[in-house]
mmCIF file of N, CA, C and O in Angstrom:
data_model
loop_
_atom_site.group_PDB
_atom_site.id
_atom_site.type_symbol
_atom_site.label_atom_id
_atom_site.label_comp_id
_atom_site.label_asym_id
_atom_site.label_seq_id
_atom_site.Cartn_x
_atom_site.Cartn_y
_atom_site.Cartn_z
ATOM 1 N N UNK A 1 240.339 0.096 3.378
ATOM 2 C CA UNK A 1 239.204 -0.783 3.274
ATOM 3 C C UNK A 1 237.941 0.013 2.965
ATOM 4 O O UNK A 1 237.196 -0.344 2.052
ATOM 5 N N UNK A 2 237.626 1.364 3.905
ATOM 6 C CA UNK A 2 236.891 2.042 3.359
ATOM 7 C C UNK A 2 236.290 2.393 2.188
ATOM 8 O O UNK A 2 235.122 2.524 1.821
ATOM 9 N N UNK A 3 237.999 2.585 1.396
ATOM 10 C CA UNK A 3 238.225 3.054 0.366
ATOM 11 C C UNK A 3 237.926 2.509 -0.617
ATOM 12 O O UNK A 3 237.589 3.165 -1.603
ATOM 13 N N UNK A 4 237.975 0.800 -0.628
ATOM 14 C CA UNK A 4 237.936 -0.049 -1.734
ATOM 15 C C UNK A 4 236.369 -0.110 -1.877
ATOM 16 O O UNK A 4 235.916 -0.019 -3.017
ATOM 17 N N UNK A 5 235.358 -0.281 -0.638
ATOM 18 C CA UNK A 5 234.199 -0.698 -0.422
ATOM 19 C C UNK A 5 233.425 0.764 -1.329
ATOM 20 O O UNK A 5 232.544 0.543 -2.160
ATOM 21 N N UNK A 6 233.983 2.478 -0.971
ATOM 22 C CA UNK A 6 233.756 3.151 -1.687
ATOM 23 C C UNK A 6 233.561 3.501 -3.468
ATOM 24 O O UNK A 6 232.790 4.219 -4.105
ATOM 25 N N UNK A 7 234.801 2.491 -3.870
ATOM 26 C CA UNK A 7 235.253 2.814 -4.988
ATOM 27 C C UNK A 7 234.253 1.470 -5.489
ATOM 28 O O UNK A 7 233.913 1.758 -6.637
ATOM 29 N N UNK A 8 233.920 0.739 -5.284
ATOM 30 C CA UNK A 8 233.692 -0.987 -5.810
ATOM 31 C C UNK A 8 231.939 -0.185 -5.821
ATOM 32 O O UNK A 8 231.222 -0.404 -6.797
ATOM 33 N N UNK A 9 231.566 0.457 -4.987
ATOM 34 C CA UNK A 9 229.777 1.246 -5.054
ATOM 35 C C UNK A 9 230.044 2.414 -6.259
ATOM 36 O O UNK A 9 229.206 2.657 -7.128
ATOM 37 N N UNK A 10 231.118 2.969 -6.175
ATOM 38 C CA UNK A 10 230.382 4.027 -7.377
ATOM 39 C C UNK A 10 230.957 3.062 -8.614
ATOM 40 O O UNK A 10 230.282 3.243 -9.627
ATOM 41 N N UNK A 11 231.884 2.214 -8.775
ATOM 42 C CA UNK A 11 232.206 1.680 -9.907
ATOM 43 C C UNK A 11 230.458 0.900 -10.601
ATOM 44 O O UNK A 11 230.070 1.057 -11.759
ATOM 45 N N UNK A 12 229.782 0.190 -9.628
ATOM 46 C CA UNK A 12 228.640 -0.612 -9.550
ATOM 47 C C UNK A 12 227.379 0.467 -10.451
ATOM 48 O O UNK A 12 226.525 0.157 -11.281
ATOM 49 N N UNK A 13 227.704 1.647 -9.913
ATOM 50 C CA UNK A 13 227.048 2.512 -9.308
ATOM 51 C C UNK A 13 227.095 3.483 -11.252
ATOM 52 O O UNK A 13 226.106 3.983 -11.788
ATOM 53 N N UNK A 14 228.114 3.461 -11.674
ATOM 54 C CA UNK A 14 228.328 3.995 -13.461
ATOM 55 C C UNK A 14 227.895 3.034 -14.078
ATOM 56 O O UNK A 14 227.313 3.232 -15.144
ATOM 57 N N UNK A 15 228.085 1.572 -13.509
ATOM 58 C CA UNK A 15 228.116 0.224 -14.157
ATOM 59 C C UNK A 15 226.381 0.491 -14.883
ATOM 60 O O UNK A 15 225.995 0.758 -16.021
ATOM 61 N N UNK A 16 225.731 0.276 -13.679
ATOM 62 C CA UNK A 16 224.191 0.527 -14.054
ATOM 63 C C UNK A 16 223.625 1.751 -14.679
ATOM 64 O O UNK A 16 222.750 1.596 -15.531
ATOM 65 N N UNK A 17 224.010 2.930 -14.367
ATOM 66 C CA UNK A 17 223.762 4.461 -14.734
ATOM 67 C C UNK A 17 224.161 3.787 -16.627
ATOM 68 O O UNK A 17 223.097 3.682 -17.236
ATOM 69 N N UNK A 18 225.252 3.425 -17.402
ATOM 70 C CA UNK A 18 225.566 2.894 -18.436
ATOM 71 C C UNK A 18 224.647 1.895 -19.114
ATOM 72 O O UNK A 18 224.137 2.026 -20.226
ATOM 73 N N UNK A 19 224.531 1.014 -18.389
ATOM 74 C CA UNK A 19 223.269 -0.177 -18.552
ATOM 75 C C UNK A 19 221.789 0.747 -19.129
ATOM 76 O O UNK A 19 221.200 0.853 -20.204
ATOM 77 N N UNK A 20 221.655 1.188 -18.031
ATOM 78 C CA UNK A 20 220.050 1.943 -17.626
ATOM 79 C C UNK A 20 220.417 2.433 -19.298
ATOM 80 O O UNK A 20 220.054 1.739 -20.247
ATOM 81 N N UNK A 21 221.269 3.871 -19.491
ATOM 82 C CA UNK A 21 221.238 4.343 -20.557
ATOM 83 C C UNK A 21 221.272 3.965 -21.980
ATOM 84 O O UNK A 21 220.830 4.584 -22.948
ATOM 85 N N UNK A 22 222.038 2.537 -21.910
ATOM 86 C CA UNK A 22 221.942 1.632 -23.234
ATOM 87 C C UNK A 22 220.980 0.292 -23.160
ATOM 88 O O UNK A 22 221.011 -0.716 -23.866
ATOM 89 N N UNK A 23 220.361 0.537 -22.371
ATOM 90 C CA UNK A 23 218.512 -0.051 -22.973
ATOM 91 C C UNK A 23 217.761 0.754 -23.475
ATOM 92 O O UNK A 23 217.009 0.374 -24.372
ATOM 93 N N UNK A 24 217.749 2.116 -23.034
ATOM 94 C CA UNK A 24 217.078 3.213 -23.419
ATOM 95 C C UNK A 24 217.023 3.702 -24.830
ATOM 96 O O UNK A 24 216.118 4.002 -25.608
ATOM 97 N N UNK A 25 218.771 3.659 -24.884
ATOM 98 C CA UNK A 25 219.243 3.462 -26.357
ATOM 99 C C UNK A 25 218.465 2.231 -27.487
ATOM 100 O O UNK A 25 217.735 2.382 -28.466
ATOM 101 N N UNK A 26 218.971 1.119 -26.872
ATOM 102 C CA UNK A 26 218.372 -0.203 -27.705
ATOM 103 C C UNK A 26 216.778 0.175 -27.709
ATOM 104 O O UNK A 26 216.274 -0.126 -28.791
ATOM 105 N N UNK A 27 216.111 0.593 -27.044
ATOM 106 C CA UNK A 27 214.306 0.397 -27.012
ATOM 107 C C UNK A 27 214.074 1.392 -27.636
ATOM 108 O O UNK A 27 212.963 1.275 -28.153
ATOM 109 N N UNK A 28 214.675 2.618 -27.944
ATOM 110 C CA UNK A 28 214.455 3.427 -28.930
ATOM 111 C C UNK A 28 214.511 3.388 -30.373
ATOM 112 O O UNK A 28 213.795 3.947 -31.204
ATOM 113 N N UNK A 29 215.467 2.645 -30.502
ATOM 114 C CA UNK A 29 215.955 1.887 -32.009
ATOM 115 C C UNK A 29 214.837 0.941 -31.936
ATOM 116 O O UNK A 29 213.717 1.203 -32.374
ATOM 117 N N UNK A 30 215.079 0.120 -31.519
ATOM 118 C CA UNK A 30 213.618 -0.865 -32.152
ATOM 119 C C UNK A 30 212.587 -0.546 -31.716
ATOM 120 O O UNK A 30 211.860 -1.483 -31.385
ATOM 121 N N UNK A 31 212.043 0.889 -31.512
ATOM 122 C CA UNK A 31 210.700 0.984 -31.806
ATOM 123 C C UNK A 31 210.219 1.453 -30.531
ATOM 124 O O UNK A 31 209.463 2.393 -30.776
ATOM 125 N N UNK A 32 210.303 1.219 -29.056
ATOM 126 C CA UNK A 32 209.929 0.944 -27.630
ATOM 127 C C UNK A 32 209.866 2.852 -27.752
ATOM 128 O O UNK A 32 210.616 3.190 -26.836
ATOM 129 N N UNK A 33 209.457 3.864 -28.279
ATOM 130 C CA UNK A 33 209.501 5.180 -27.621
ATOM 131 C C UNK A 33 208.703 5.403 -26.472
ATOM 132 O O UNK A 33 208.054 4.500 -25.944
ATOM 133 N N UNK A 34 208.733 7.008 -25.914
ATOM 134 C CA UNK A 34 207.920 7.058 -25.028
ATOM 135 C C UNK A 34 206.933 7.858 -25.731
ATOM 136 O O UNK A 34 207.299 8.657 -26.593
ATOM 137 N N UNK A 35 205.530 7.686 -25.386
ATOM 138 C CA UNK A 35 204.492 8.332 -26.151
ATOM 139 C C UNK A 35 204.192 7.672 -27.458
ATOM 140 O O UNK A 35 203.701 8.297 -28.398
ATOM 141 N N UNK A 36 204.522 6.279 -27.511
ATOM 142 C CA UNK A 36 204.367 5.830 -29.092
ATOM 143 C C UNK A 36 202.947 5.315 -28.630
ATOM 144 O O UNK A 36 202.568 4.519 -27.771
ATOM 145 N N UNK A 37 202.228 6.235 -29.714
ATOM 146 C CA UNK A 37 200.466 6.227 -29.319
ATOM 147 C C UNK A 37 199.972 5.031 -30.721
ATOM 148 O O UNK A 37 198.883 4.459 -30.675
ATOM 149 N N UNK A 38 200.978 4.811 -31.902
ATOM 150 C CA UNK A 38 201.201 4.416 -32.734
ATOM 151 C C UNK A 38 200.982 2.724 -32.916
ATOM 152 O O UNK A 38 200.109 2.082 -33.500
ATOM 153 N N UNK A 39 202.454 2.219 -31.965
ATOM 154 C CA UNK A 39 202.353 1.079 -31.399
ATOM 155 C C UNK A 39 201.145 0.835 -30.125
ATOM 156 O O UNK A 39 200.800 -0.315 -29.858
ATOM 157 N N UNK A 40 200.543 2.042 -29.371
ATOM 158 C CA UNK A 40 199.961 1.412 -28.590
ATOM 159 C C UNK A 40 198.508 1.008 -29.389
ATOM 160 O O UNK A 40 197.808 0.157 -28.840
ATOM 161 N N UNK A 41 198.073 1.563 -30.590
ATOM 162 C CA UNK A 41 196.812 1.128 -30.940
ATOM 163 C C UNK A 41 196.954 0.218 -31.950
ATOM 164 O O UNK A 41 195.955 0.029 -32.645
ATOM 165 N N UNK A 42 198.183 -0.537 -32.261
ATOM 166 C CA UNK A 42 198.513 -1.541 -32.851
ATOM 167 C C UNK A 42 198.569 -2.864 -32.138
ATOM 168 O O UNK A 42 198.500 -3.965 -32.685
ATOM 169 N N UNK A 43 198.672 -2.682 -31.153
ATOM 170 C CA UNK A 43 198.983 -3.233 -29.878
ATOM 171 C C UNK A 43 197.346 -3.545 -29.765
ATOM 172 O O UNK A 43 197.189 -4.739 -30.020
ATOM 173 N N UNK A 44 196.319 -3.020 -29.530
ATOM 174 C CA UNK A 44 195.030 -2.855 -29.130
ATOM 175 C C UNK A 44 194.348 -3.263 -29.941
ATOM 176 O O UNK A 44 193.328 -3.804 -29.515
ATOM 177 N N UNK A 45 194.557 -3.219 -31.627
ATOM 178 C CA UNK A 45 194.070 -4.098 -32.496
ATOM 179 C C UNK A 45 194.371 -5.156 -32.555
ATOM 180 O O UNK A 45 193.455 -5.934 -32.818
ATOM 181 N N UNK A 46 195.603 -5.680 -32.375
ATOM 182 C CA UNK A 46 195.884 -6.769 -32.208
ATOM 183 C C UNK A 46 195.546 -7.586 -31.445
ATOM 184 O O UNK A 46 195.770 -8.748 -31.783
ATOM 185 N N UNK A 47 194.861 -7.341 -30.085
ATOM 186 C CA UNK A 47 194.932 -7.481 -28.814
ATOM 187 C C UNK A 47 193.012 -8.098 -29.068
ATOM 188 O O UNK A 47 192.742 -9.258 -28.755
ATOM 189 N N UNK A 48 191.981 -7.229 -29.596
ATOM 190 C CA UNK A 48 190.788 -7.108 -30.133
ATOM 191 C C UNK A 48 190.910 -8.071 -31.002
ATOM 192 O O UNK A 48 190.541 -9.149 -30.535
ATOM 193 N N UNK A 49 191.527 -8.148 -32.801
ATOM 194 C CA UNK A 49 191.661 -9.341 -33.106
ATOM 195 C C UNK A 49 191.592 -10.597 -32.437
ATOM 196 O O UNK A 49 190.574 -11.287 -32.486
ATOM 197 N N UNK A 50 192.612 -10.932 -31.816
ATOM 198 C CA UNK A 50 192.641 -12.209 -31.429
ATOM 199 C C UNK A 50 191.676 -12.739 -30.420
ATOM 200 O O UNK A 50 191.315 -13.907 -30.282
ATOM 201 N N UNK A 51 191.134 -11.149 -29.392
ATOM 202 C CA UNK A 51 189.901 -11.910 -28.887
ATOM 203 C C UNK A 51 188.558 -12.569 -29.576
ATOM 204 O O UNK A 51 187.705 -13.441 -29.409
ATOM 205 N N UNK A 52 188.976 -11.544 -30.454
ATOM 206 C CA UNK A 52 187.294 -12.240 -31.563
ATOM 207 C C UNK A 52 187.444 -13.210 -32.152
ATOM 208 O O UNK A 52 186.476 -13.929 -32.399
ATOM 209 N N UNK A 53 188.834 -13.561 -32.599
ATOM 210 C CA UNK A 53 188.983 -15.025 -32.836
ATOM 211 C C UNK A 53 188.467 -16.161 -32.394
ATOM 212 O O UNK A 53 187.710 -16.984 -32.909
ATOM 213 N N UNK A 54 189.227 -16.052 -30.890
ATOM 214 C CA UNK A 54 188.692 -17.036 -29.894
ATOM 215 C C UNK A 54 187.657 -17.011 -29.508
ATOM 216 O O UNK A 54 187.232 -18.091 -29.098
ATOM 217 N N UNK A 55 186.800 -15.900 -29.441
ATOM 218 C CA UNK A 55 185.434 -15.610 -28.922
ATOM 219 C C UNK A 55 184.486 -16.476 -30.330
ATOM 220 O O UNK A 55 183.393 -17.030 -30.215
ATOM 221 N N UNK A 56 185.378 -16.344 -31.669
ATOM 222 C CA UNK A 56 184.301 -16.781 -32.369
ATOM 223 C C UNK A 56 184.691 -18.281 -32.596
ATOM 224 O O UNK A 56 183.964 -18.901 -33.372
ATOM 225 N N UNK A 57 185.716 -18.931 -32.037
ATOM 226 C CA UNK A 57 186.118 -20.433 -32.072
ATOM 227 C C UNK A 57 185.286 -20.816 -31.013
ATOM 228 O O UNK A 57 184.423 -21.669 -31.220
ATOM 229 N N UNK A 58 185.436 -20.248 -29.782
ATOM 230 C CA UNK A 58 184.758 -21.055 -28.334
ATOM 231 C C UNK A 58 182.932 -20.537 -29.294
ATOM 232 O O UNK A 58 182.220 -21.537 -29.198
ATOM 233 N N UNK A 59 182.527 -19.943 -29.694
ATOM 234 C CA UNK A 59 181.305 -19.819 -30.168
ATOM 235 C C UNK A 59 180.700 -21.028 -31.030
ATOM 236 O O UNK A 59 179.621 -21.569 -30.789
ATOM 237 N N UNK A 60 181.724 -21.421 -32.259
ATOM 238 C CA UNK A 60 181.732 -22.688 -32.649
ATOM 239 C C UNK A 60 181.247 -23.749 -31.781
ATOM 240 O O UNK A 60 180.186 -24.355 -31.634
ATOM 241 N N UNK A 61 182.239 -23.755 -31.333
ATOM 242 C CA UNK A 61 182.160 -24.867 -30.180
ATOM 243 C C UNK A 61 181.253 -25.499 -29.547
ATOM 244 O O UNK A 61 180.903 -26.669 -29.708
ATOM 245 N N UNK A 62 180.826 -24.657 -28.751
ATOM 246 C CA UNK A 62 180.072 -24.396 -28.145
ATOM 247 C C UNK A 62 178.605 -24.896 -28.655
ATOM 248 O O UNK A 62 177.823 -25.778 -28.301
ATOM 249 N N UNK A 63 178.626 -23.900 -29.653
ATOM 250 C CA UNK A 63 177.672 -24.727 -30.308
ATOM 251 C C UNK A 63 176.729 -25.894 -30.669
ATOM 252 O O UNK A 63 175.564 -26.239 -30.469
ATOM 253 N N UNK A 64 178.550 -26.595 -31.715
ATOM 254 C CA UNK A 64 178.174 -27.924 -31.864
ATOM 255 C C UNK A 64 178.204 -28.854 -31.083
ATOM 256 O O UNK A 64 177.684 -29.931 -31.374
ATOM 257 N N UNK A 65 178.734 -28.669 -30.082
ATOM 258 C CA UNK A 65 178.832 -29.058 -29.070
ATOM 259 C C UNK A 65 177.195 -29.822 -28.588
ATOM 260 O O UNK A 65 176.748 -30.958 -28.746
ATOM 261 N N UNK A 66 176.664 -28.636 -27.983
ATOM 262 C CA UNK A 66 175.300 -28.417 -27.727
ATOM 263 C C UNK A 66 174.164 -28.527 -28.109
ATOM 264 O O UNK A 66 173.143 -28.065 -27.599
ATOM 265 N N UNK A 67 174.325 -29.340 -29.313
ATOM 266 C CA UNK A 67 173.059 -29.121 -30.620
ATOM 267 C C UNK A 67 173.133 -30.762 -30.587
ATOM 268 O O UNK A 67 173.990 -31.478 -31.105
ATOM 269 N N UNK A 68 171.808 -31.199 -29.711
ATOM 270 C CA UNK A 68 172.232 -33.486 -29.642
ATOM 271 C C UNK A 68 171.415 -33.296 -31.080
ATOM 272 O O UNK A 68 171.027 -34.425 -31.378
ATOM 273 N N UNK A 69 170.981 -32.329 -32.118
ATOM 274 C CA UNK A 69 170.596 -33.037 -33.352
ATOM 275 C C UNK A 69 171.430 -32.841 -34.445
ATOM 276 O O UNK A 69 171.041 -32.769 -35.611
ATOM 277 N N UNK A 70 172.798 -32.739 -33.990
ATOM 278 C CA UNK A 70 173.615 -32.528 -35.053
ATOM 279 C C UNK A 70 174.557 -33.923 -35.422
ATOM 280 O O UNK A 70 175.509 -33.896 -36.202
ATOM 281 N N UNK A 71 174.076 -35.160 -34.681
ATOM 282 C CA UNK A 71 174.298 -36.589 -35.664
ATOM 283 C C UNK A 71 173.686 -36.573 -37.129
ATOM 284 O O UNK A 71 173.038 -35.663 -37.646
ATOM 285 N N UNK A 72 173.927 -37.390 -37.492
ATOM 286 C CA UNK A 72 173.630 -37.956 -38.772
ATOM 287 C C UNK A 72 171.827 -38.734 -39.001
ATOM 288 O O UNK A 72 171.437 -39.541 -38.157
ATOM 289 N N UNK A 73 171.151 -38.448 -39.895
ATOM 290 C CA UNK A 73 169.712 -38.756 -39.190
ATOM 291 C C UNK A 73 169.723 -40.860 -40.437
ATOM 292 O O UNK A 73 170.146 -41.148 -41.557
ATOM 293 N N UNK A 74 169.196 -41.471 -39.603
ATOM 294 C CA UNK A 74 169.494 -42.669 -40.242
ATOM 295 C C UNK A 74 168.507 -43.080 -40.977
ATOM 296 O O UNK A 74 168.470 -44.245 -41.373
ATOM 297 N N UNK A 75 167.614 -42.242 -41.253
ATOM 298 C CA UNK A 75 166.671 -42.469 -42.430
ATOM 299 C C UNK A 75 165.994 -41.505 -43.505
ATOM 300 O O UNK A 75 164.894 -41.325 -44.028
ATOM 301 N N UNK A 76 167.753 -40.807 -43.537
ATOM 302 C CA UNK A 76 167.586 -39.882 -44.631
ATOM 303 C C UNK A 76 167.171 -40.675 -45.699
ATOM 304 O O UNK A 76 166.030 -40.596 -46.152
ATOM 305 N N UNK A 77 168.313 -41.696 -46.281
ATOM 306 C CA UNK A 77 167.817 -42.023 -47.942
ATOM 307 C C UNK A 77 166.723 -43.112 -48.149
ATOM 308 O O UNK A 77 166.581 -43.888 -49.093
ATOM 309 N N UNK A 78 165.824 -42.927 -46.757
ATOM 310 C CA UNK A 78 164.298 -43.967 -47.200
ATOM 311 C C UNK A 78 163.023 -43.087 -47.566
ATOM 312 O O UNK A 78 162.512 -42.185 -46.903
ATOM 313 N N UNK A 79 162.648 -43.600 -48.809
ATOM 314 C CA UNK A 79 161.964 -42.852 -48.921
ATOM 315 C C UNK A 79 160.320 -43.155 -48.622
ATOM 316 O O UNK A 79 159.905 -44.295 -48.417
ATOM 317 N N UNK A 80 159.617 -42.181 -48.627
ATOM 318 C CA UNK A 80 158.555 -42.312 -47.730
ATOM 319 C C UNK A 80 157.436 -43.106 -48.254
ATOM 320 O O UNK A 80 156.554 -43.405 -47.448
ATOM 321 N N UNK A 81 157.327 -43.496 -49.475
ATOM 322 C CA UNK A 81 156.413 -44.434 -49.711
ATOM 323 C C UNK A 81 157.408 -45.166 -51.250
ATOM 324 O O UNK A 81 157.664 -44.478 -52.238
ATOM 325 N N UNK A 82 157.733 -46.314 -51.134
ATOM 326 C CA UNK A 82 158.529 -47.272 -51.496
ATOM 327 C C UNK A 82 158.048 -47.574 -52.875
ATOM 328 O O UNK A 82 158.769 -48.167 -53.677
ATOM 329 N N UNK A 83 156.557 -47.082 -53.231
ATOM 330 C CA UNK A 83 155.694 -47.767 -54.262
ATOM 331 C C UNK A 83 155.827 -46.642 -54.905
ATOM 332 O O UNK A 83 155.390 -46.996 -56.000
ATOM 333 N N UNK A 84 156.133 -45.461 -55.039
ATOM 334 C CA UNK A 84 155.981 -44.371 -56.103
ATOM 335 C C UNK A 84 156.978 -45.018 -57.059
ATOM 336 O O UNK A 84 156.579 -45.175 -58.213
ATOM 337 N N UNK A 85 158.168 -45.404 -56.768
ATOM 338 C CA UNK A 85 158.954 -45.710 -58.103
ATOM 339 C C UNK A 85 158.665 -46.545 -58.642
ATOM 340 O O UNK A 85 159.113 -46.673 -59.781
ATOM 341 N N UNK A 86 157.677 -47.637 -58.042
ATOM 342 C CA UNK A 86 157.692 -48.806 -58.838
ATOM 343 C C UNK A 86 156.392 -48.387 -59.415
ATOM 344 O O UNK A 86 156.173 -48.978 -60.472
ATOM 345 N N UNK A 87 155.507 -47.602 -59.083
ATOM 346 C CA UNK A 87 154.655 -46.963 -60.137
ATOM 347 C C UNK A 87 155.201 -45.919 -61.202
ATOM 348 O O UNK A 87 154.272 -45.599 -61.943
ATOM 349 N N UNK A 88 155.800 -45.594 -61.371
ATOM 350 C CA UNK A 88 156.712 -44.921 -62.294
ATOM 351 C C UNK A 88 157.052 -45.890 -63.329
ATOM 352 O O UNK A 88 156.741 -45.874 -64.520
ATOM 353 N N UNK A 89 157.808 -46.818 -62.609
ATOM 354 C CA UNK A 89 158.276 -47.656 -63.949
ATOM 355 C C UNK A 89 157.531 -48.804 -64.382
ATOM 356 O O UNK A 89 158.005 -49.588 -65.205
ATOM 357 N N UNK A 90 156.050 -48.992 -63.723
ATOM 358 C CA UNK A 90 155.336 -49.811 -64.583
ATOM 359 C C UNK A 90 154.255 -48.813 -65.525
ATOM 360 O O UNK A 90 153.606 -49.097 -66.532
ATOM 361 N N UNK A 91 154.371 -47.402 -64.662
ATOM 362 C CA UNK A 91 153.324 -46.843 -65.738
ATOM 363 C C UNK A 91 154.254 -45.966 -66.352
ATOM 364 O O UNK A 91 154.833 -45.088 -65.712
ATOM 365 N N UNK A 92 154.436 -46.180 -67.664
ATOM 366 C CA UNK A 92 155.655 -44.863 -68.169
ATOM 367 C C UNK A 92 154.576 -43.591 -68.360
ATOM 368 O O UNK A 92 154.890 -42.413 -68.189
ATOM 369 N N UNK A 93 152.830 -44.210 -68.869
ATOM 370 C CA UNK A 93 152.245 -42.816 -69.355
ATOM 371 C C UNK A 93 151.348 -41.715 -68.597
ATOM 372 O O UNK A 93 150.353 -41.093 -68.969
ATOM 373 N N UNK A 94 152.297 -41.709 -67.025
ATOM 374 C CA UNK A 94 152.217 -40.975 -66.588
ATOM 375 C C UNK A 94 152.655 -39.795 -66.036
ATOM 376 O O UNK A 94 151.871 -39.073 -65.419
#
């Protein structure tokens, strides 16, 4: 009984030591090294990108948000004295 409980821990025991070593394997192949200073400032641009993204979307936002004169103004197309055109087109020789 000893014996089995012995043998069933170191079997467990290569099981993982194997594991451990073929992730190490796999993360090396695709890229995962140790000291990859490469990926880490790719990583960091990327990381910078996307904050400025959002920093410059919530900036948007924010914005228009905040601005009560950014409706539509309802007397854009009146114009300010009604009689200039109709003096225009009764006097052509001016």
């Amino acid at each position: 009984m000893n014996t089995k409980k012995l043998l069933l821990m170191g079997a467990a025991i290569v099981i993982l030591a194997i594991s451990a070593g073929g992730a190490y394997w796999y993360g090396d192949q695709i890229g995962y090294k140790r000291g990859d200073s490469d990926g880490y400032k790719r990583a960091e641009a990327d990381i910078k990108k996307i904050q400025e993204e959002v920093s410059s979307k919530a900036t948007e936002a924010i914005t228009k948000a905040a601005n009560p004169f950014a409706g539509a103004n309802p007397l854009e197309d009146i114009d300010a004295n009604p009689f200039e055109k109709t003096k225009k087109i009764l006097n052509p020789f001016q």
